GROMACS .gro file of C-alpha atoms in nm:
model
  422
    1MET     CA    1   3.184   1.197   3.619
    2HIS     CA    2   3.462   1.148   3.365
    3VAL     CA    3   3.387   1.115   2.996
    4ARG     CA    4   3.500   0.753   2.998
    5ASP     CA    5   3.267   0.677   3.292
    6LYS     CA    6   2.975   0.827   3.101
    7ALA     CA    7   3.056   0.612   2.800
    8VAL     CA    8   3.070   0.297   3.014
    9ASP     CA    9   2.735   0.382   3.176
   10ALA     CA   10   2.583   0.442   2.833
   11ASP     CA   11   2.711   0.106   2.711
   12ARG     CA   12   2.560  -0.066   3.014
   13ALA     CA   13   2.228   0.107   2.957
   14ILE     CA   14   2.222  -0.007   2.596
   15ASP     CA   15   2.318  -0.362   2.693
   16THR     CA   16   2.037  -0.384   2.947
   17GLY     CA   17   1.786  -0.201   2.726
   18THR     CA   18   1.706   0.049   3.003
   19VAL     CA   19   1.748   0.363   2.793
   20MET     CA   20   1.777   0.340   2.418
   21GLY     CA   21   1.832  -0.031   2.363
   22PRO     CA   22   1.733  -0.217   2.047
   23HIS     CA   23   1.393  -0.349   1.943
   24ARG     CA   24   1.190  -0.040   2.024
   25PHE     CA   25   1.029  -0.041   1.679
   26ARG     CA   26   1.138  -0.367   1.514
   27ASN     CA   27   1.274  -0.705   1.617
   28ASN     CA   28   1.413  -0.920   1.337
   29GLN     CA   29   1.544  -1.174   1.588
   30ARG     CA   30   1.185  -1.267   1.669
   31MET     CA   31   1.003  -1.187   1.347
   32VAL     CA   32   1.229  -1.352   1.090
   33PRO     CA   33   1.224  -1.706   1.240
   34ALA     CA   34   0.846  -1.686   1.291
   35SER     CA   35   0.777  -1.566   0.938
   36GLU     CA   36   1.027  -1.798   0.772
   37ALA     CA   37   0.858  -2.101   0.929
   38ALA     CA   38   0.531  -1.992   0.767
   39TRP     CA   39   0.695  -1.917   0.433
   40GLN     CA   40   0.848  -2.265   0.441
   41LEU     CA   41   0.499  -2.411   0.484
   42ALA     CA   42   0.389  -2.226   0.172
   43THR     CA   43   0.698  -2.343  -0.015
   44ASP     CA   44   0.644  -2.705   0.088
   45ASN     CA   45   0.288  -2.684  -0.048
   46GLY     CA   46   0.403  -2.547  -0.385
   47MET     CA   47   0.246  -2.205  -0.326
   48LEU     CA   48   0.562  -2.000  -0.382
   49GLY     CA   49   0.781  -1.966  -0.690
   50ILE     CA   50   0.504  -2.047  -0.939
   51ARG     CA   51   0.614  -1.955  -1.292
   52VAL     CA   52   0.342  -1.846  -1.529
   53ASP     CA   53   0.255  -1.750  -1.882
   54ALA     CA   54   0.046  -1.433  -1.849
   55ARG     CA   55  -0.032  -1.362  -2.214
   56LYS     CA   56  -0.399  -1.454  -2.169
   57GLY     CA   57  -0.432  -1.217  -1.874
   58GLN     CA   58  -0.470  -1.269  -1.500
   59ASN     CA   59  -0.803  -1.446  -1.536
   60ARG     CA   60  -0.620  -1.731  -1.713
   61LEU     CA   61  -0.265  -1.761  -1.587
   62ARG     CA   62  -0.091  -2.087  -1.675
   63ASP     CA   63   0.178  -2.257  -1.467
   64THR     CA   64   0.452  -2.317  -1.724
   65ARG     CA   65   0.577  -2.629  -1.547
   66THR     CA   66   0.248  -2.811  -1.481
   67GLY     CA   67   0.006  -2.650  -1.727
   68HIS     CA   68  -0.237  -2.573  -1.441
   69GLU     CA   69  -0.458  -2.273  -1.529
   70PHE     CA   70  -0.598  -2.045  -1.263
   71LEU     CA   71  -0.751  -1.706  -1.190
   72ASN     CA   72  -0.515  -1.477  -1.000
   73LEU     CA   73  -0.681  -1.335  -0.688
   74ALA     CA   74  -0.354  -1.215  -0.533
   75SER     CA   75  -0.293  -0.930  -0.778
   76CYS     CA   76  -0.328  -0.566  -0.676
   77SER     CA   77  -0.415  -0.469  -1.034
   78TYR     CA   78  -0.772  -0.410  -0.922
   79LEU     CA   79  -0.898  -0.284  -1.258
   80GLY     CA   80  -0.687  -0.505  -1.484
   81LEU     CA   81  -0.518  -0.205  -1.648
   82ASN     CA   82  -0.173  -0.365  -1.628
   83ASN     CA   83  -0.243  -0.550  -1.955
   84HIS     CA   84  -0.453  -0.277  -2.123
   85PRO     CA   85  -0.337  -0.228  -2.486
   86THR     CA   86  -0.315   0.150  -2.448
   87VAL     CA   87  -0.094   0.118  -2.140
   88ILE     CA   88   0.135  -0.140  -2.301
   89GLU     CA   89   0.172   0.044  -2.631
   90SER     CA   90   0.240   0.375  -2.457
   91GLY     CA   91   0.534   0.221  -2.271
   92ILE     CA   92   0.682   0.087  -2.595
   93ALA     CA   93   0.625   0.419  -2.774
   94ALA     CA   94   0.799   0.617  -2.498
   95LEU     CA   95   1.114   0.407  -2.527
   96ARG     CA   96   1.121   0.449  -2.902
   97GLU     CA   97   1.059   0.824  -2.886
   98GLU     CA   98   1.310   0.904  -2.610
   99ASN     CA   99   1.568   0.645  -2.719
  100VAL     CA  100   1.697   0.612  -2.361
  101THR     CA  101   1.585   0.393  -2.072
  102GLY     CA  102   1.639   0.684  -1.832
  103LEU     CA  103   1.896   0.945  -1.737
  104ALA     CA  104   2.019   0.751  -1.431
  105MET     CA  105   2.072   1.062  -1.219
  106ALA     CA  106   1.899   1.271  -0.956
  107GLU     CA  107   1.596   1.430  -1.121
  108CYS     CA  108   1.634   1.749  -0.917
  109ARG     CA  109   1.932   1.825  -1.145
  110ILE     CA  110   1.814   1.708  -1.486
  111ARG     CA  111   1.500   1.530  -1.594
  112LEU     CA  112   1.351   1.443  -1.928
  113GLU     CA  113   1.097   1.684  -2.070
  114VAL     CA  114   0.853   1.392  -2.088
  115VAL     CA  115   0.880   1.355  -1.709
  116HIS     CA  116   0.787   1.721  -1.668
  117ARG     CA  117   0.485   1.664  -1.893
  118LEU     CA  118   0.395   1.360  -1.685
  119GLU     CA  119   0.394   1.573  -1.367
  120GLU     CA  120   0.156   1.816  -1.531
  121GLU     CA  121  -0.075   1.542  -1.661
  122LEU     CA  122  -0.090   1.364  -1.323
  123SER     CA  123  -0.155   1.695  -1.147
  124GLU     CA  124  -0.438   1.773  -1.386
  125LEU     CA  125  -0.584   1.423  -1.351
  126PHE     CA  126  -0.593   1.425  -0.972
  127GLY     CA  127  -0.651   1.795  -0.908
  128ALA     CA  128  -0.341   1.839  -0.689
  129ARG     CA  129   0.029   1.902  -0.734
  130VAL     CA  130   0.184   1.558  -0.794
  131VAL     CA  131   0.541   1.442  -0.732
  132PRO     CA  132   0.619   1.113  -0.911
  133SER     CA  133   0.880   0.863  -0.791
  134ILE     CA  134   1.000   0.511  -0.861
  135SER     CA  135   0.783   0.379  -0.576
  136CYS     CA  136   0.548   0.480  -0.299
  137GLY     CA  137   0.794   0.330  -0.049
  138VAL     CA  138   1.070   0.563  -0.166
  139LEU     CA  139   0.838   0.859  -0.115
  140SER     CA  140   0.758   0.752   0.241
  141ALA     CA  141   1.126   0.697   0.321
  142ALA     CA  142   1.202   1.044   0.190
  143VAL     CA  143   0.908   1.236   0.335
  144LEU     CA  144   0.832   1.093   0.680
  145PRO     CA  145   1.162   1.189   0.851
  146LEU     CA  146   1.122   1.544   0.717
  147LEU     CA  147   0.764   1.556   0.833
  148ALA     CA  148   0.876   1.447   1.180
  149SER     CA  149   1.147   1.712   1.200
  150GLY     CA  150   0.902   1.988   1.107
  151HIS     CA  151   1.051   2.073   0.768
  152LEU     CA  152   0.722   2.024   0.584
  153THR     CA  153   0.525   2.232   0.833
  154ASP     CA  154   0.790   2.499   0.905
  155THR     CA  155   0.759   2.423   1.277
  156ASP     CA  156   0.942   2.245   1.555
  157PRO     CA  157   0.928   1.861   1.537
  158LEU     CA  158   0.591   1.688   1.544
  159VAL     CA  159   0.465   1.390   1.739
  160VAL     CA  160   0.415   1.121   1.473
  161VAL     CA  161   0.140   0.865   1.533
  162PHE     CA  162   0.138   0.548   1.319
  163ASP     CA  163  -0.181   0.346   1.290
  164ARG     CA  164  -0.117  -0.006   1.418
  165PHE     CA  165  -0.225  -0.155   1.084
  166ALA     CA  166  -0.013   0.083   0.873
  167HIS     CA  167   0.171  -0.094   0.592
  168PHE     CA  168   0.522  -0.231   0.641
  169SER     CA  169   0.659   0.030   0.397
  170LEU     CA  170   0.546   0.295   0.647
  171ASN     CA  171   0.645   0.112   0.965
  172PHE     CA  172   0.985   0.037   0.814
  173VAL     CA  173   1.074   0.407   0.851
  174LYS     CA  174   0.970   0.426   1.219
  175PRO     CA  175   1.324   0.402   1.366
  176ILE     CA  176   1.443   0.688   1.142
  177VAL     CA  177   1.137   0.897   1.225
  178ALA     CA  178   1.194   0.825   1.595
  179ASP     CA  179   1.540   0.977   1.567
  180GLU     CA  180   1.370   1.306   1.477
  181ALA     CA  181   1.060   1.311   1.695
  182LEU     CA  182   0.840   1.123   1.940
  183VAL     CA  183   0.675   0.823   1.769
  184LEU     CA  184   0.355   0.663   1.898
  185THR     CA  185   0.147   0.370   1.772
  186CYS     CA  186  -0.228   0.413   1.762
  187PRO     CA  187  -0.475   0.124   1.797
  188HIS     CA  188  -0.633   0.070   1.457
  189ASN     CA  189  -0.877   0.348   1.363
  190ASP     CA  190  -0.891   0.465   1.726
  191ILE     CA  191  -1.006   0.825   1.686
  192GLN     CA  192  -1.035   0.876   2.063
  193PHE     CA  193  -0.669   0.779   2.109
  194LEU     CA  194  -0.573   1.024   1.836
  195GLU     CA  195  -0.777   1.302   1.990
  196ASP     CA  196  -0.614   1.246   2.328
  197VAL     CA  197  -0.273   1.281   2.162
  198CYS     CA  198  -0.384   1.597   1.985
  199LYS     CA  199  -0.502   1.745   2.316
  200LYS     CA  200  -0.169   1.666   2.480
  201TYR     CA  201   0.069   1.780   2.206
  202PRO     CA  202   0.045   2.095   1.992
  203ARG     CA  203   0.182   1.940   1.670
  204VAL     CA  204   0.070   1.592   1.566
  205ALA     CA  205   0.097   1.395   1.242
  206TYR     CA  206  -0.104   1.079   1.174
  207VAL     CA  207   0.032   0.811   0.939
  208CYS     CA  208  -0.221   0.562   0.804
  209GLU     CA  209  -0.361   0.388   0.497
  210GLY     CA  210  -0.683   0.465   0.314
  211VAL     CA  211  -0.772   0.109   0.215
  212TYR     CA  212  -0.581  -0.134   0.436
  213SER     CA  213  -0.387  -0.414   0.271
  214THR     CA  214  -0.551  -0.686   0.482
  215GLY     CA  215  -0.903  -0.542   0.453
  216GLY     CA  216  -1.093  -0.245   0.587
  217HIS     CA  217  -1.082   0.133   0.548
  218ALA     CA  218  -0.952   0.432   0.739
  219ASP     CA  219  -1.207   0.637   0.934
  220LEU     CA  220  -1.170   0.933   0.700
  221ALA     CA  221  -1.449   1.136   0.859
  222GLY     CA  222  -1.294   1.101   1.205
  223ILE     CA  223  -0.948   1.186   1.075
  224LYS     CA  224  -1.080   1.492   0.891
  225PHE     CA  225  -1.259   1.607   1.208
  226LEU     CA  226  -0.936   1.594   1.409
  227GLN     CA  227  -0.748   1.775   1.138
  228GLU     CA  228  -1.001   2.057   1.131
  229ARG     CA  229  -1.026   2.080   1.510
  230TYR     CA  230  -0.660   2.044   1.608
  231GLY     CA  231  -0.463   2.108   1.290
  232MET     CA  232  -0.338   1.748   1.279
  233TYR     CA  233  -0.118   1.669   0.978
  234VAL     CA  234  -0.242   1.370   0.776
  235TYR     CA  235  -0.002   1.147   0.583
  236LEU     CA  236  -0.220   0.891   0.409
  237ASP     CA  237  -0.111   0.604   0.187
  238ASP     CA  238  -0.397   0.534  -0.055
  239SER     CA  239  -0.209   0.281  -0.268
  240HIS     CA  240  -0.493   0.026  -0.254
  241GLY     CA  241  -0.758   0.291  -0.320
  242LEU     CA  242  -0.616   0.489  -0.611
  243SER     CA  243  -0.811   0.443  -0.937
  244THR     CA  244  -1.061   0.202  -0.783
  245GLN     CA  245  -1.315   0.481  -0.724
  246GLY     CA  246  -1.378   0.851  -0.762
  247PRO     CA  247  -1.376   1.091  -1.058
  248ASN     CA  248  -1.068   1.023  -1.274
  249GLY     CA  249  -0.976   0.747  -1.026
  250ALA     CA  250  -0.882   0.993  -0.749
  251GLY     CA  251  -0.922   0.712  -0.495
  252TYR     CA  252  -1.079   0.647  -0.156
  253ALA     CA  253  -0.893   0.915   0.041
  254ARG     CA  254  -0.998   1.193  -0.193
  255SER     CA  255  -1.365   1.111  -0.131
  256VAL     CA  256  -1.322   1.312   0.192
  257PHE     CA  257  -0.993   1.498   0.141
  258ARG     CA  258  -1.113   1.658  -0.181
  259GLU     CA  259  -0.902   1.974  -0.161
  260LEU     CA  260  -0.550   1.918  -0.030
  261ASP     CA  261  -0.396   2.181   0.193
  262ASP     CA  262  -0.058   2.219   0.364
  263ARG     CA  263  -0.163   1.972   0.638
  264THR     CA  264  -0.234   1.681   0.405
  265MET     CA  265  -0.025   1.456   0.184
  266ILE     CA  266  -0.162   1.152   0.003
  267VAL     CA  267   0.083   0.903  -0.141
  268ALA     CA  268  -0.014   0.615  -0.364
  269SER     CA  269   0.129   0.343  -0.582
  270LEU     CA  270   0.085   0.355  -0.959
  271ALA     CA  271   0.165  -0.018  -0.969
  272LYS     CA  272  -0.172  -0.138  -0.840
  273ALA     CA  273  -0.512  -0.043  -0.985
  274PHE     CA  274  -0.354   0.238  -1.188
  275GLY     CA  275  -0.183  -0.028  -1.399
  276SER     CA  276   0.166   0.120  -1.441
  277THR     CA  277   0.462   0.138  -1.202
  278GLY     CA  278   0.605   0.392  -0.961
  279GLY     CA  279   0.444   0.606  -0.694
  280ILE     CA  280   0.309   0.956  -0.646
  281ALA     CA  281   0.269   1.211  -0.371
  282MET     CA  282  -0.029   1.446  -0.395
  283ILE     CA  283   0.055   1.765  -0.209
  284GLY     CA  284  -0.139   2.079  -0.133
  285SER     CA  285   0.154   2.316  -0.134
  286SER     CA  286   0.344   2.377  -0.456
  287GLY     CA  287   0.611   2.549  -0.245
  288LYS     CA  288   0.738   2.210  -0.123
  289PHE     CA  289   0.749   2.054  -0.471
  290ASP     CA  290   1.114   2.117  -0.557
  291PHE     CA  291   1.218   2.052  -0.197
  292LEU     CA  292   1.069   1.702  -0.205
  293TYR     CA  293   1.267   1.621  -0.520
  294ARG     CA  294   1.589   1.678  -0.322
  295THR     CA  295   1.507   1.476  -0.010
  296GLY     CA  296   1.647   1.140   0.096
  297PRO     CA  297   1.599   0.864  -0.162
  298MET     CA  298   1.427   1.113  -0.394
  299GLY     CA  299   1.766   1.281  -0.441
  300TRP     CA  300   1.942   0.962  -0.550
  301SER     CA  301   1.988   0.844  -0.908
  302GLN     CA  302   1.658   0.655  -0.921
  303GLY     CA  303   1.419   0.854  -1.133
  304LEU     CA  304   1.126   0.701  -1.318
  305ARG     CA  305   1.246   0.499  -1.616
  306THR     CA  306   1.122   0.595  -1.960
  307ALA     CA  307   0.902   0.288  -2.004
  308ALA     CA  308   0.731   0.366  -1.672
  309VAL     CA  309   0.669   0.724  -1.783
  310GLY     CA  310   0.512   0.587  -2.100
  311THR     CA  311   0.286   0.331  -1.932
  312THR     CA  312   0.177   0.593  -1.678
  313ARG     CA  313   0.082   0.837  -1.953
  314GLY     CA  314  -0.105   0.553  -2.125
  315SER     CA  315  -0.301   0.484  -1.809
  316ILE     CA  316  -0.378   0.855  -1.773
  317ALA     CA  317  -0.534   0.838  -2.119
  318VAL     CA  318  -0.752   0.543  -2.011
  319HIS     CA  319  -0.849   0.732  -1.693
  320HIS     CA  320  -0.996   1.007  -1.911
  321THR     CA  321  -1.229   0.763  -2.090
  322PRO     CA  322  -1.565   0.607  -1.991
  323GLU     CA  323  -1.385   0.271  -1.965
  324LEU     CA  324  -1.247   0.368  -1.624
  325GLY     CA  325  -1.598   0.416  -1.485
  326ALA     CA  326  -1.714   0.087  -1.638
  327ARG     CA  327  -1.432  -0.104  -1.467
  328GLN     CA  328  -1.493   0.077  -1.138
  329ARG     CA  329  -1.861  -0.020  -1.153
  330GLN     CA  330  -1.776  -0.383  -1.229
  331LEU     CA  331  -1.539  -0.388  -0.933
  332ALA     CA  332  -1.812  -0.244  -0.710
  333GLU     CA  333  -2.058  -0.507  -0.836
  334ASN     CA  334  -1.809  -0.785  -0.761
  335ILE     CA  335  -1.758  -0.647  -0.410
  336GLY     CA  336  -2.135  -0.647  -0.359
  337ILE     CA  337  -2.165  -1.009  -0.474
  338PHE     CA  338  -1.892  -1.123  -0.238
  339ASP     CA  339  -2.025  -0.927   0.061
  340ARG     CA  340  -2.381  -1.049   0.011
  341ARG     CA  341  -2.286  -1.413  -0.011
  342MET     CA  342  -2.021  -1.410   0.264
  343LYS     CA  343  -2.200  -1.184   0.515
  344ASP     CA  344  -2.226  -1.457   0.781
  345ARG     CA  345  -1.857  -1.552   0.761
  346ASP     CA  346  -1.559  -1.418   0.955
  347VAL     CA  347  -1.438  -1.201   0.667
  348ARG     CA  348  -1.263  -0.866   0.701
  349GLY     CA  349  -1.308  -0.604   0.432
  350THR     CA  350  -1.680  -0.540   0.388
  351GLY     CA  351  -1.719  -0.280   0.115
  352SER     CA  352  -1.356  -0.322   0.009
  353HIS     CA  353  -1.205  -0.506  -0.287
  354ILE     CA  354  -0.957  -0.663  -0.043
  355LYS     CA  355  -1.102  -0.954   0.155
  356PHE     CA  356  -0.943  -1.149   0.438
  357VAL     CA  357  -1.073  -1.480   0.571
  358THR     CA  358  -0.931  -1.562   0.914
  359VAL     CA  359  -0.872  -1.931   0.989
  360GLY     CA  360  -0.631  -1.919   1.285
  361ASP     CA  361  -0.295  -2.092   1.259
  362ASN     CA  362  -0.042  -2.084   0.975
  363ASP     CA  363  -0.096  -2.442   0.868
  364ARG     CA  364  -0.470  -2.393   0.817
  365ALA     CA  365  -0.407  -2.075   0.620
  366VAL     CA  366  -0.162  -2.246   0.386
  367ARG     CA  367  -0.391  -2.548   0.344
  368LEU     CA  368  -0.685  -2.321   0.256
  369SER     CA  369  -0.474  -2.130   0.004
  370THR     CA  370  -0.347  -2.457  -0.146
  371GLU     CA  371  -0.694  -2.604  -0.185
  372LEU     CA  372  -0.825  -2.289  -0.354
  373TYR     CA  373  -0.530  -2.302  -0.595
  374ARG     CA  374  -0.600  -2.667  -0.672
  375ARG     CA  375  -0.955  -2.561  -0.769
  376GLY     CA  376  -0.834  -2.281  -0.995
  377TYR     CA  377  -0.786  -1.973  -0.775
  378TYR     CA  378  -0.461  -1.835  -0.636
  379CYS     CA  379  -0.517  -1.648  -0.307
  380SER     CA  380  -0.236  -1.550  -0.069
  381ALA     CA  381  -0.191  -1.713   0.269
  382MET     CA  382  -0.106  -1.440   0.524
  383PHE     CA  383   0.057  -1.488   0.862
  384PHE     CA  384   0.264  -1.318   1.132
  385PRO     CA  385   0.410  -1.055   1.118
  386ILE     CA  386   0.174  -0.943   0.837
  387VAL     CA  387  -0.118  -1.023   1.069
  388ALA     CA  388  -0.130  -1.092   1.442
  389ARG     CA  389  -0.030  -1.431   1.581
  390GLY     CA  390  -0.319  -1.675   1.578
  391ARG     CA  391  -0.503  -1.468   1.314
  392ALA     CA  392  -0.354  -1.621   0.999
  393GLY     CA  393  -0.578  -1.648   0.698
  394VAL     CA  394  -0.616  -1.597   0.326
  395ARG     CA  395  -0.633  -1.266   0.140
  396MET     CA  396  -0.839  -1.232  -0.177
  397MET     CA  397  -0.827  -0.937  -0.419
  398LEU     CA  398  -1.131  -0.871  -0.634
  399ARG     CA  399  -1.084  -0.696  -0.969
  400GLY     CA  400  -1.286  -0.493  -1.216
  401ASP     CA  401  -1.178  -0.709  -1.509
  402MET     CA  402  -1.349  -1.011  -1.350
  403THR     CA  403  -1.699  -1.073  -1.476
  404LYS     CA  404  -1.996  -1.119  -1.247
  405THR     CA  405  -1.997  -1.491  -1.336
  406MET     CA  406  -1.630  -1.527  -1.242
  407THR     CA  407  -1.698  -1.371  -0.903
  408GLU     CA  408  -2.005  -1.586  -0.838
  409ASP     CA  409  -1.811  -1.901  -0.935
  410PHE     CA  410  -1.522  -1.808  -0.707
  411VAL     CA  411  -1.748  -1.746  -0.407
  412THR     CA  412  -1.919  -2.080  -0.467
  413VAL     CA  413  -1.581  -2.256  -0.455
  414LEU     CA  414  -1.474  -2.054  -0.150
  415GLU     CA  415  -1.794  -2.145   0.037
  416ASP     CA  416  -1.740  -2.511  -0.045
  417VAL     CA  417  -1.378  -2.510   0.067
  418LEU     CA  418  -1.454  -2.319   0.389
  419GLU     CA  419  -1.707  -2.587   0.484
  420GLU     CA  420  -1.412  -2.827   0.505
  421PHE     CA  421  -1.233  -2.591   0.745
  422THR     CA  422  -1.517  -2.553   0.999
   0.00000   0.00000   0.00000
């Protein structure tokens, strides 16, 4: 066959989707129209684009156009550290001390001394070597293709298995990962599926979350078992778990993966319960530290800005005080209140600070969110492709800076509103 004939056959295969055609891992042509219709519903109900005055904190946000005050239950700042005086003042102090917003260059070449100190302080806080970045998503975009190609394990390429409920920031990288290795999607928390893959292939990596963004937890014990039995690599995003529990706020994942080895990497956002901004990768091998700084988006001119370094160091200081434990305990108490009172409802997220009430179609989800807002609580309506079709609902985020009374009052309102939707 001539070269031109091969090219024509390849074009035909692509056109018909019989070999490598589009939409193997994403399909904007279907997803965008479906999601935009739902977003328009939220817009029409005044649930998007709300402008607020936040000086009184997230328990008393005020709509600057209407004056409506409400408690924010859509925030991922699960401990309320994003307005802690120590965190705020540390960000301001860092700017004044360094007198530069950032070096605006790849940090593998030059980085501020204060960034080096930050690495050491984060590593000491979490008991692992820590690589900081401007976001957890940047870390995943940088690391996952290299994990797939075997460059983090010094092996041939791995088979990379994504949990079906893995966050969009992880799934977004699937097409790139698939250009390096075989990519599979695992039913949510299906340990048997994972074990079957591990039996079939000699090198497997599992990509999942610790605390899932629409409620629920990873089966850490099952994952750890497979790692110990088959040598499975674990890439775990614990963005929604970091700081919410554990000594020094080590997070949900570290409750089982206490000592990190060369088969484990935990990434997490500093912009949620930690109360700052940016992301971190906790790694077991210091030998990969400098290498990670040079990979993909990590090698671009997007280092942590000085203010972010400052607020992160301020939050580290809070993490070393008894106040962290007090806020963690209050969060746990609020979770207990919610779970006890809502135990007979169709609510996902038992034991988690992230709750999801399923109501069915998009319109019902937006109406429920709108009614809760009218009564003083902003909760996010969630719909396809964030959740499966026909499983739309409302997500609620509990926080450790909410009092017991605030939580009880919210659940009372939620129970009342849900009665109207049954």
